Short mmCIF file of N, CA and C in Angstrom, two decimals:
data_model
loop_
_atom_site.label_atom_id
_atom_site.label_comp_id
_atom_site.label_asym_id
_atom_site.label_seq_id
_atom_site.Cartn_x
_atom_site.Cartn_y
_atom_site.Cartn_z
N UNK A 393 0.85 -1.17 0.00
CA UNK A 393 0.00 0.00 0.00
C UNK A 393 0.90 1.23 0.00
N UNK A 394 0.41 2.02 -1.24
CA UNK A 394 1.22 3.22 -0.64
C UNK A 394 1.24 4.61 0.57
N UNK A 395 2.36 4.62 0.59
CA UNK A 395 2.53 5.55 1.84
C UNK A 395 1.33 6.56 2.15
N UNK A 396 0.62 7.39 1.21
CA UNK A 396 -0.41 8.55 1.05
C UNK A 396 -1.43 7.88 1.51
N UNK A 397 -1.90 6.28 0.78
CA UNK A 397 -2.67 5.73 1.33
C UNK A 397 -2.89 5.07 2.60
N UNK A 398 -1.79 5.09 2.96
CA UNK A 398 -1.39 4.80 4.32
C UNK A 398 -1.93 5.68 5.14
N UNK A 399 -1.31 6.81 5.15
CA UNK A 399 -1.50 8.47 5.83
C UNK A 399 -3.36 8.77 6.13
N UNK A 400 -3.70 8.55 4.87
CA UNK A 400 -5.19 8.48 5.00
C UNK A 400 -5.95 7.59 5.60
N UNK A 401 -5.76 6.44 5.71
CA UNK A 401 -6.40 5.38 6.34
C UNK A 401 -6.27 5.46 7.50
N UNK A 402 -4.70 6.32 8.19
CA UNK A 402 -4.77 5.59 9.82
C UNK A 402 -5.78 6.60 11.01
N UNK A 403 -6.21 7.96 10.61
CA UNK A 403 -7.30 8.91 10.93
C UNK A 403 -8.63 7.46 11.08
N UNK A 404 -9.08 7.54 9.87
CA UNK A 404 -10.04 6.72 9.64
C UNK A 404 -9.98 5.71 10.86
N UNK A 405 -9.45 4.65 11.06
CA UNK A 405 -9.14 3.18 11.55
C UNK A 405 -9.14 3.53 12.94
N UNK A 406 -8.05 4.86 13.05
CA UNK A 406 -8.02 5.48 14.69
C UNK A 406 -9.62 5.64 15.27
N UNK A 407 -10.25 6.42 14.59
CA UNK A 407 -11.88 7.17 14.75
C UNK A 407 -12.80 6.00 15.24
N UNK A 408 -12.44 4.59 13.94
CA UNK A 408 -13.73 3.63 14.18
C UNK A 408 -12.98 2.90 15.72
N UNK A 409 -11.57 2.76 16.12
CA UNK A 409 -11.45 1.97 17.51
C UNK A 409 -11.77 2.69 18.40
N UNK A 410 -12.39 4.31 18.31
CA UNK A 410 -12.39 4.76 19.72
C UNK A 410 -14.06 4.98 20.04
N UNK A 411 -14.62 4.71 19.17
CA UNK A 411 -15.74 4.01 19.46
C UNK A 411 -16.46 2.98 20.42
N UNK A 412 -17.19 3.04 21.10
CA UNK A 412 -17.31 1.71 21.77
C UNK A 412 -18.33 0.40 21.02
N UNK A 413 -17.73 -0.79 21.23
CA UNK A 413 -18.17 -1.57 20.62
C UNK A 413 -19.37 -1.92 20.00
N UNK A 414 -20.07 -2.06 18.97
CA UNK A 414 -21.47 -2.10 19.03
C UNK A 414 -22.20 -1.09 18.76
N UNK A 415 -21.52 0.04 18.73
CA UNK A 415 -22.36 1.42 18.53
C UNK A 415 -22.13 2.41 18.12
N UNK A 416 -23.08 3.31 17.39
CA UNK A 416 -21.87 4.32 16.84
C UNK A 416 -23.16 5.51 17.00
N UNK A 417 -22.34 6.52 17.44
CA UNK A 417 -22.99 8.04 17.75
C UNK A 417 -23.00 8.79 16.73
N UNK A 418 -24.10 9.56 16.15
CA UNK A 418 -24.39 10.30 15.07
C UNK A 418 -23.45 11.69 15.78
N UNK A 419 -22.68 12.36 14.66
CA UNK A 419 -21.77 13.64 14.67
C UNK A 419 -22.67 14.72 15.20
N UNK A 420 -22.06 15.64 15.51
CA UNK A 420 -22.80 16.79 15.66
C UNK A 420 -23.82 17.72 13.77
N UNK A 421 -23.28 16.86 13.28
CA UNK A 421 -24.82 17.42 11.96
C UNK A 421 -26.38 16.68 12.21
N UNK A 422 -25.94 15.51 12.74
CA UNK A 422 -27.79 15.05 13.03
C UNK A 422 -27.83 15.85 14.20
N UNK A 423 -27.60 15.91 15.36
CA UNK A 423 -27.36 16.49 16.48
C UNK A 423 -28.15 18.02 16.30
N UNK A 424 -27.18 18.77 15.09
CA UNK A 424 -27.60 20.55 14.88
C UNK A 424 -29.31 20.09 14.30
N UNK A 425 -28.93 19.30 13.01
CA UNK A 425 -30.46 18.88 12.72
C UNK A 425 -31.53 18.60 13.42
N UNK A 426 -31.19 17.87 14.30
CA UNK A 426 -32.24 17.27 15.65
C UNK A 426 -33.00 19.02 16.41
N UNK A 427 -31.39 19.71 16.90
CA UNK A 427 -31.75 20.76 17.16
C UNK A 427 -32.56 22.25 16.41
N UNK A 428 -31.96 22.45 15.38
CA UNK A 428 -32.97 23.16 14.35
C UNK A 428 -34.50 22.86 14.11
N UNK A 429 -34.62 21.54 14.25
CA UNK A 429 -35.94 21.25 13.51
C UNK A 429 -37.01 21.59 15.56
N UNK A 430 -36.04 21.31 16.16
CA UNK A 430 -36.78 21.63 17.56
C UNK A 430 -36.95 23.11 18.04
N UNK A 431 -36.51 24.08 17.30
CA UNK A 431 -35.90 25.27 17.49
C UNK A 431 -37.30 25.58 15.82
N UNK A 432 -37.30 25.01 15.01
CA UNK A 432 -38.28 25.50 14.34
C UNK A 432 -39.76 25.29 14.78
N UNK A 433 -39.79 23.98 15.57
CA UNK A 433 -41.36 24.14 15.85
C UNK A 433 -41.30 24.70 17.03
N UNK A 434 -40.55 25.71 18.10
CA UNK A 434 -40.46 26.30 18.98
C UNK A 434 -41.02 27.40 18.43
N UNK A 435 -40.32 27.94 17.07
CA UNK A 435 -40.76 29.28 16.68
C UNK A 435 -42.09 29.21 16.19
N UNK A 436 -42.23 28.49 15.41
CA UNK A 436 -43.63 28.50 15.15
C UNK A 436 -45.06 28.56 15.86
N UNK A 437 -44.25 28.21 17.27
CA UNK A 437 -45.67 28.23 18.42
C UNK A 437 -45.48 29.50 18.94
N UNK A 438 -44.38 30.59 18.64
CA UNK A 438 -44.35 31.62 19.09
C UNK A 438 -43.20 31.88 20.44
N UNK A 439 -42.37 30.68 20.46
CA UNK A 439 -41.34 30.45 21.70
C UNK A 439 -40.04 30.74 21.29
N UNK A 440 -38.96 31.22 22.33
CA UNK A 440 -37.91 31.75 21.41
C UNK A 440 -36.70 30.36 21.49
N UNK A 441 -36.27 30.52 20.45
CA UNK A 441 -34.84 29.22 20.62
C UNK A 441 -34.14 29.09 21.26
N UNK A 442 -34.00 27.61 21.56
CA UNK A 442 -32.82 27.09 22.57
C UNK A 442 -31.69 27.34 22.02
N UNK A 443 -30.67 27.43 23.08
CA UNK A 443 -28.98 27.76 22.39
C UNK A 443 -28.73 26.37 23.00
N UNK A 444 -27.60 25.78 22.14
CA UNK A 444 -27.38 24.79 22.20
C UNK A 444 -26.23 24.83 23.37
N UNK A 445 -25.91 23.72 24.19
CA UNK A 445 -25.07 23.70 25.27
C UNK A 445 -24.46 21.95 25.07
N UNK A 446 -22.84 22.63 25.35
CA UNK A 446 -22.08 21.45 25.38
C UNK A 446 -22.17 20.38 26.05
N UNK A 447 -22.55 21.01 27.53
CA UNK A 447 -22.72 19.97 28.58
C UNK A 447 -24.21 19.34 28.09
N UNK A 448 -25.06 20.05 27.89
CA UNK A 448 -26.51 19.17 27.61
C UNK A 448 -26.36 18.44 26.75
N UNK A 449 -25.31 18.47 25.48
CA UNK A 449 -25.00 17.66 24.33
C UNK A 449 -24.24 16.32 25.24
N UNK A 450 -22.98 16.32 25.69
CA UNK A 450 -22.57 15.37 26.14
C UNK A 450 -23.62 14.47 27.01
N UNK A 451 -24.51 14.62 27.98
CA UNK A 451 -25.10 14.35 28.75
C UNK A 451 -26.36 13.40 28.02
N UNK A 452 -26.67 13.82 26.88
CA UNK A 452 -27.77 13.22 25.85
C UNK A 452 -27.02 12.34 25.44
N UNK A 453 -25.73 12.46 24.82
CA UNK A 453 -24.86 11.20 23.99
C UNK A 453 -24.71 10.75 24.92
N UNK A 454 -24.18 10.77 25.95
CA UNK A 454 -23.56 9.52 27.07
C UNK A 454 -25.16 9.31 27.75
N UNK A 455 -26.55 9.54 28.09
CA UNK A 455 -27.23 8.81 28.53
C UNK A 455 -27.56 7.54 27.26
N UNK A 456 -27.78 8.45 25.85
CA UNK A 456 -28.01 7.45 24.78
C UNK A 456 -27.14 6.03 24.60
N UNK A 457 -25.90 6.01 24.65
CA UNK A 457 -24.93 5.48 25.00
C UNK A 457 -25.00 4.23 25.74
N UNK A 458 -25.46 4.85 27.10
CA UNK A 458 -25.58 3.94 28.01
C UNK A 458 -26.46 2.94 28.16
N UNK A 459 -28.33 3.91 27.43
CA UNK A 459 -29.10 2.72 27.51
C UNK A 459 -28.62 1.64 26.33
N UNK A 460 -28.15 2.03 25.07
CA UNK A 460 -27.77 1.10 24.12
C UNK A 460 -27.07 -0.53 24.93
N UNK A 461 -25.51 0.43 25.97
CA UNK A 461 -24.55 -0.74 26.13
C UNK A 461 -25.70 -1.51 27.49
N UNK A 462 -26.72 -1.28 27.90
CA UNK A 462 -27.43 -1.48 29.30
C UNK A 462 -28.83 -2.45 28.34
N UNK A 463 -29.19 -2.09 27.50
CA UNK A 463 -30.09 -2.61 27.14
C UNK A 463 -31.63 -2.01 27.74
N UNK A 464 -31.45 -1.19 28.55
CA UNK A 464 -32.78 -0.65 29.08
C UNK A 464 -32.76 0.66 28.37
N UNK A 465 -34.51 0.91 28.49
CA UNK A 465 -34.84 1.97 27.78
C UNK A 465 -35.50 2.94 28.58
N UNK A 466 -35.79 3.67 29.15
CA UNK A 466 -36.53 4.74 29.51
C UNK A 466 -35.87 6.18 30.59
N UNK A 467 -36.88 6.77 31.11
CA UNK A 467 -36.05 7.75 31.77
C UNK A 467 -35.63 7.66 32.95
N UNK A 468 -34.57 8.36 33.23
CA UNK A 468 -33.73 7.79 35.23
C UNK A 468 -33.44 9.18 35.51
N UNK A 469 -34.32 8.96 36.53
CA UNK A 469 -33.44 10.31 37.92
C UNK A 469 -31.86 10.77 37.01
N UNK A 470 -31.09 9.95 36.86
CA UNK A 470 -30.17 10.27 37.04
C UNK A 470 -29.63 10.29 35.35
N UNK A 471 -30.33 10.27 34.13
CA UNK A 471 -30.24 10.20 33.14
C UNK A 471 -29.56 11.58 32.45
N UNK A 472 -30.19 13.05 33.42
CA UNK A 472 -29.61 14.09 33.02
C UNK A 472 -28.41 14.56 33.54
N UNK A 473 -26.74 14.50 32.92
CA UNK A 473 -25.99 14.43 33.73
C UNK A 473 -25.01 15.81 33.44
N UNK A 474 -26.10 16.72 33.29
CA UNK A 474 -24.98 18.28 32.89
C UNK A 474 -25.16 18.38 33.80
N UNK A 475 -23.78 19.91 33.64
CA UNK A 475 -23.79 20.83 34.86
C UNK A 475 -24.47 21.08 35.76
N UNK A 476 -24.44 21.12 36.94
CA UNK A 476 -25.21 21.47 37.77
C UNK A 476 -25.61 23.02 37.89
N UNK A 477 -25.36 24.07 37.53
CA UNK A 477 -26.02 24.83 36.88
C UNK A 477 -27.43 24.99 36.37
N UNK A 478 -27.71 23.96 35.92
CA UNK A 478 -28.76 23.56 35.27
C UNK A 478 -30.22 23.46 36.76
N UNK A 479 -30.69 24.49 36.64
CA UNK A 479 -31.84 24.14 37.82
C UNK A 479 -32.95 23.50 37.44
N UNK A 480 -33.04 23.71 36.10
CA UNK A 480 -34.75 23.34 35.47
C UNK A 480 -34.22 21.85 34.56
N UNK A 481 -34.79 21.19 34.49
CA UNK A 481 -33.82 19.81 33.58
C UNK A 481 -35.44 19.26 32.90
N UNK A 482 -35.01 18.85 31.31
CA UNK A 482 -35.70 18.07 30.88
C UNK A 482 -35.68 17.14 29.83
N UNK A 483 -36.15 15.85 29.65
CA UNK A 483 -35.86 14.71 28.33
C UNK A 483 -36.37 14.38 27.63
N UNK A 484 -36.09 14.07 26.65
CA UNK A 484 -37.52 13.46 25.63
C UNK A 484 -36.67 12.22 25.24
N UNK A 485 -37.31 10.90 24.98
CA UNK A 485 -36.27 9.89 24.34
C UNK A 485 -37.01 9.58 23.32
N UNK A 486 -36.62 8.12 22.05
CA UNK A 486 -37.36 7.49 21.08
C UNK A 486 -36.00 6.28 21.19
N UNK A 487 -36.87 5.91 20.77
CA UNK A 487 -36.20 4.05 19.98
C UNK A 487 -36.73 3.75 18.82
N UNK A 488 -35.92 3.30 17.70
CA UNK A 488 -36.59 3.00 16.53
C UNK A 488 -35.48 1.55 16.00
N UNK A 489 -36.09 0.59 15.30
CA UNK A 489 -35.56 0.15 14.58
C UNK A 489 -34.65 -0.16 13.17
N UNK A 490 -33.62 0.18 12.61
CA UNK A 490 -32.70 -0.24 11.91
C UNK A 490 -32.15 1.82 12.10
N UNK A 491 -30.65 1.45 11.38
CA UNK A 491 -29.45 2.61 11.89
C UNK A 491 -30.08 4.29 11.22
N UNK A 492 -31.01 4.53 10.26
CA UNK A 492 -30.73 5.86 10.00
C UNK A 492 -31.18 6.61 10.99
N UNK A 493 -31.28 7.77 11.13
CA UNK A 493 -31.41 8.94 12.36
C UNK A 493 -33.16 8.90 12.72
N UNK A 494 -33.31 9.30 11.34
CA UNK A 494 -34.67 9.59 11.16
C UNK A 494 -35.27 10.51 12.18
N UNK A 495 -34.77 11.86 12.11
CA UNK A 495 -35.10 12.87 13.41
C UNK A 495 -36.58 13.25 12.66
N UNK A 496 -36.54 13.59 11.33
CA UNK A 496 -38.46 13.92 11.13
C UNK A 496 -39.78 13.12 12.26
N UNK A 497 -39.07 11.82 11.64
CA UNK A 497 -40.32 10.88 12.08
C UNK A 497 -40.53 10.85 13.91
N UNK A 498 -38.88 10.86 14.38
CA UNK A 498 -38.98 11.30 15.95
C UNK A 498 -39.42 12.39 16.36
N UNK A 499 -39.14 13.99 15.40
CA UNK A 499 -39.94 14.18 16.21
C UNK A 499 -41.16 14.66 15.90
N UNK A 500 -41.78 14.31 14.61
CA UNK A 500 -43.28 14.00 14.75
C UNK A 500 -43.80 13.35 15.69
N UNK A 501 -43.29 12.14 16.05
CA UNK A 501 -43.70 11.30 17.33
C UNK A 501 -43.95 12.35 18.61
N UNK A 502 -42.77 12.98 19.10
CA UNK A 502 -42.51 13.74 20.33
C UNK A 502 -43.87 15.09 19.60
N UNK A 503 -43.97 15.37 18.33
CA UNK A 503 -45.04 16.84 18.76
C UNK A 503 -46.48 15.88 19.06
N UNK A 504 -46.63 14.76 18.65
CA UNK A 504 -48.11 13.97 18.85
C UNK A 504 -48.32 13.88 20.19
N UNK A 505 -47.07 13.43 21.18
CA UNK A 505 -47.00 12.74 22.49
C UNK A 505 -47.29 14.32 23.51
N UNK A 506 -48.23 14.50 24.36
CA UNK A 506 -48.60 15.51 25.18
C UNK A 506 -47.21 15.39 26.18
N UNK A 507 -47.13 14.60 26.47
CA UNK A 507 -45.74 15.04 27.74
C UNK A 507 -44.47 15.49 26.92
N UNK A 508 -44.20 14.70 25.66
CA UNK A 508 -43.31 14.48 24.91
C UNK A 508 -42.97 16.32 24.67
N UNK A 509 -44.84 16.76 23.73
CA UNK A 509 -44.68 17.94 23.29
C UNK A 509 -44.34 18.90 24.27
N UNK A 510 -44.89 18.77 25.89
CA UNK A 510 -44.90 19.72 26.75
C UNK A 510 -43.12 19.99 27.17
N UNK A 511 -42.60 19.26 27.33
CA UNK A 511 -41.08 19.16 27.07
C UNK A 511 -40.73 20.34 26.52
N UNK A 512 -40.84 19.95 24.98
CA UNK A 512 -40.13 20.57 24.12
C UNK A 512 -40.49 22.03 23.62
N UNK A 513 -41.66 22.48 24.29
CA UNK A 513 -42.07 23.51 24.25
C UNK A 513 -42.46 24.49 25.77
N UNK A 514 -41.36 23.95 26.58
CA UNK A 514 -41.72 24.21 27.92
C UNK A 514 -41.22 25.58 27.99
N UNK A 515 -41.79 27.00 28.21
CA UNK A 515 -41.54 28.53 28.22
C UNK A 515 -40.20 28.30 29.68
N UNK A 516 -39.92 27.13 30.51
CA UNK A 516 -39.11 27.39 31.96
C UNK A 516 -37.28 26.81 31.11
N UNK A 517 -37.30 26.38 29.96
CA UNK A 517 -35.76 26.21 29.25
C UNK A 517 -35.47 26.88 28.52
N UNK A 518 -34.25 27.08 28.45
CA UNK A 518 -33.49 27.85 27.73
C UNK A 518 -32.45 27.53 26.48
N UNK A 519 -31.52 26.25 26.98
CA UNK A 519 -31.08 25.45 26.34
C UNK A 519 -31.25 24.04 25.99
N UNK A 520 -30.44 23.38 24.71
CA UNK A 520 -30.86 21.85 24.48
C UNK A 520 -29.40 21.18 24.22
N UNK A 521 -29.66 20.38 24.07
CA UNK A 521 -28.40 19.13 24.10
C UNK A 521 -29.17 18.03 23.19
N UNK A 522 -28.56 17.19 22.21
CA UNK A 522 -29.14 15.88 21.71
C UNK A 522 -28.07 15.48 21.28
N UNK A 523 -28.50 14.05 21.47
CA UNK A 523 -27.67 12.80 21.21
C UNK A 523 -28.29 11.57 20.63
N UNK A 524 -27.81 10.88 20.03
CA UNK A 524 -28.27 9.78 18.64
C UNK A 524 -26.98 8.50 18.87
N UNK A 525 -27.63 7.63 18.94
CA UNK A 525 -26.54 6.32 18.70
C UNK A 525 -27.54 5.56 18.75
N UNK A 526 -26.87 4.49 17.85
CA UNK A 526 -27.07 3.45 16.93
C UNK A 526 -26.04 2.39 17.26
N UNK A 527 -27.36 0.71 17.09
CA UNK A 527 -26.02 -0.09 17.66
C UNK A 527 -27.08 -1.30 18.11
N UNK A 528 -26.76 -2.63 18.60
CA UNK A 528 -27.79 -3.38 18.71
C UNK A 528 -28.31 -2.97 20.23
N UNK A 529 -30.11 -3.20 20.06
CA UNK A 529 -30.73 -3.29 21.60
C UNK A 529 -31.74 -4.46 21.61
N UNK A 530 -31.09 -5.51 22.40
CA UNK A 530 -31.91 -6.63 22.25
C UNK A 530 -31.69 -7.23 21.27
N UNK A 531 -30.54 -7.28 20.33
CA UNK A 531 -30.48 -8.44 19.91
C UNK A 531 -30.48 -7.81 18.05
N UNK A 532 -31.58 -6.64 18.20
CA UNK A 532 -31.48 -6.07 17.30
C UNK A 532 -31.16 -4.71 16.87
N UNK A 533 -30.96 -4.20 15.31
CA UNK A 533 -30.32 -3.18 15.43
C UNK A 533 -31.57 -1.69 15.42
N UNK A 534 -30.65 -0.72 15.99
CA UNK A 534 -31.60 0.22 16.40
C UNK A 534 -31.31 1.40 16.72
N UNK A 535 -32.11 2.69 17.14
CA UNK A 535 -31.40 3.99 17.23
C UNK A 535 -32.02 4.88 18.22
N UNK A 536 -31.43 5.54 19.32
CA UNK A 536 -31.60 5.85 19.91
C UNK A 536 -31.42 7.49 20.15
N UNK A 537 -32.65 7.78 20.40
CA UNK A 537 -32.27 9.59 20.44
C UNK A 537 -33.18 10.20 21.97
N UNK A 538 -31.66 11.22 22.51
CA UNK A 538 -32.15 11.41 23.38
C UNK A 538 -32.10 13.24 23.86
N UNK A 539 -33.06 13.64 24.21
CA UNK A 539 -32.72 14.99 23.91
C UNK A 539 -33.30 15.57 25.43
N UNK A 540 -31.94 16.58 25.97
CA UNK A 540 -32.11 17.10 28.03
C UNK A 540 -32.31 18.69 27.30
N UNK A 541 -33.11 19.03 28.10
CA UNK A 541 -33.04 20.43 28.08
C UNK A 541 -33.03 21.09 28.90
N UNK A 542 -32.71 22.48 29.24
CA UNK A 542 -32.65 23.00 30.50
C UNK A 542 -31.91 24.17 30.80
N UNK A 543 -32.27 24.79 32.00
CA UNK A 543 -32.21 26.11 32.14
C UNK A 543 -31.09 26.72 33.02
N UNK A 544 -30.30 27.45 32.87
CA UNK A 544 -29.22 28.15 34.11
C UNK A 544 -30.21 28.49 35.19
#
């Protein structure tokens, strides 16, 4: 192999081992996507946009994460794990079957669901965080999106 091709491949090869096994986390473009499209039906009800926050981002990928490598699905006390800063805290999750993102169809789901919608349109947050991974649950493959929101 030549050397150039070499050079290029070992980025690549590095990226997929630091992964954890079994699963792989959507980048921050589904992530902004996830967030825009939540930030558009905010505006549309007349609510102003969340700014996105690092810690609420990490805190969504590593709960998503966890239920994947855990196999359980739903919400925990202890699921929101930003800053403490954060006085007002809130989640929305989904599970779907096979790897694409599919943030439309989630969150059509979340504006149908009354707790889901009250979440995401709650006037007491300020900021959002989301996270997406993909990877088997139960045996099969699947995708997980999880989105904290919340207020200084």
């Amino acid at each position: 192999m030549s050397r150039v091709r070499m050079l290029l491949l070992c980025p690549v090869l590095a990226g997929a081992l630091l992964l954890p096994a079994g699963s792989a986390t959507a980048g921050p473009p589904a992530r902004a996507v996830m967030i825009a499209g939540i930030n558009d039906y905010r505006a549309g009800q007349g609510l102003p946009r969340l700014r996105a926050s690092r810690s609420l981002n990490r805190s969504a990928v590593a709960y998503a994460r966890s239920m994947m490598r855990t196999g359980r699905f739903g919400h925990s006390a202890r699921g929101i794990r930003a800053s403490r800063r954060f006085t007002v805290r809130g989640e929305v999750l989904e599970i779907h079957r096979g790897r694409p993102a599919r943030y439309r169809r989630t969150l059509r789901s979340w504006k149908r669901s009354g707790s889901h919608r009250s979440v995401l349109l709650s006037r007491r947050v300020r900021n959002i965080g989301a996270g997406y991974v993909r990877g088997r649950f139960h045996g099969r493959r699947a995708g997980i999106w999880v989105v904290h929101v919340g207020r200084r």
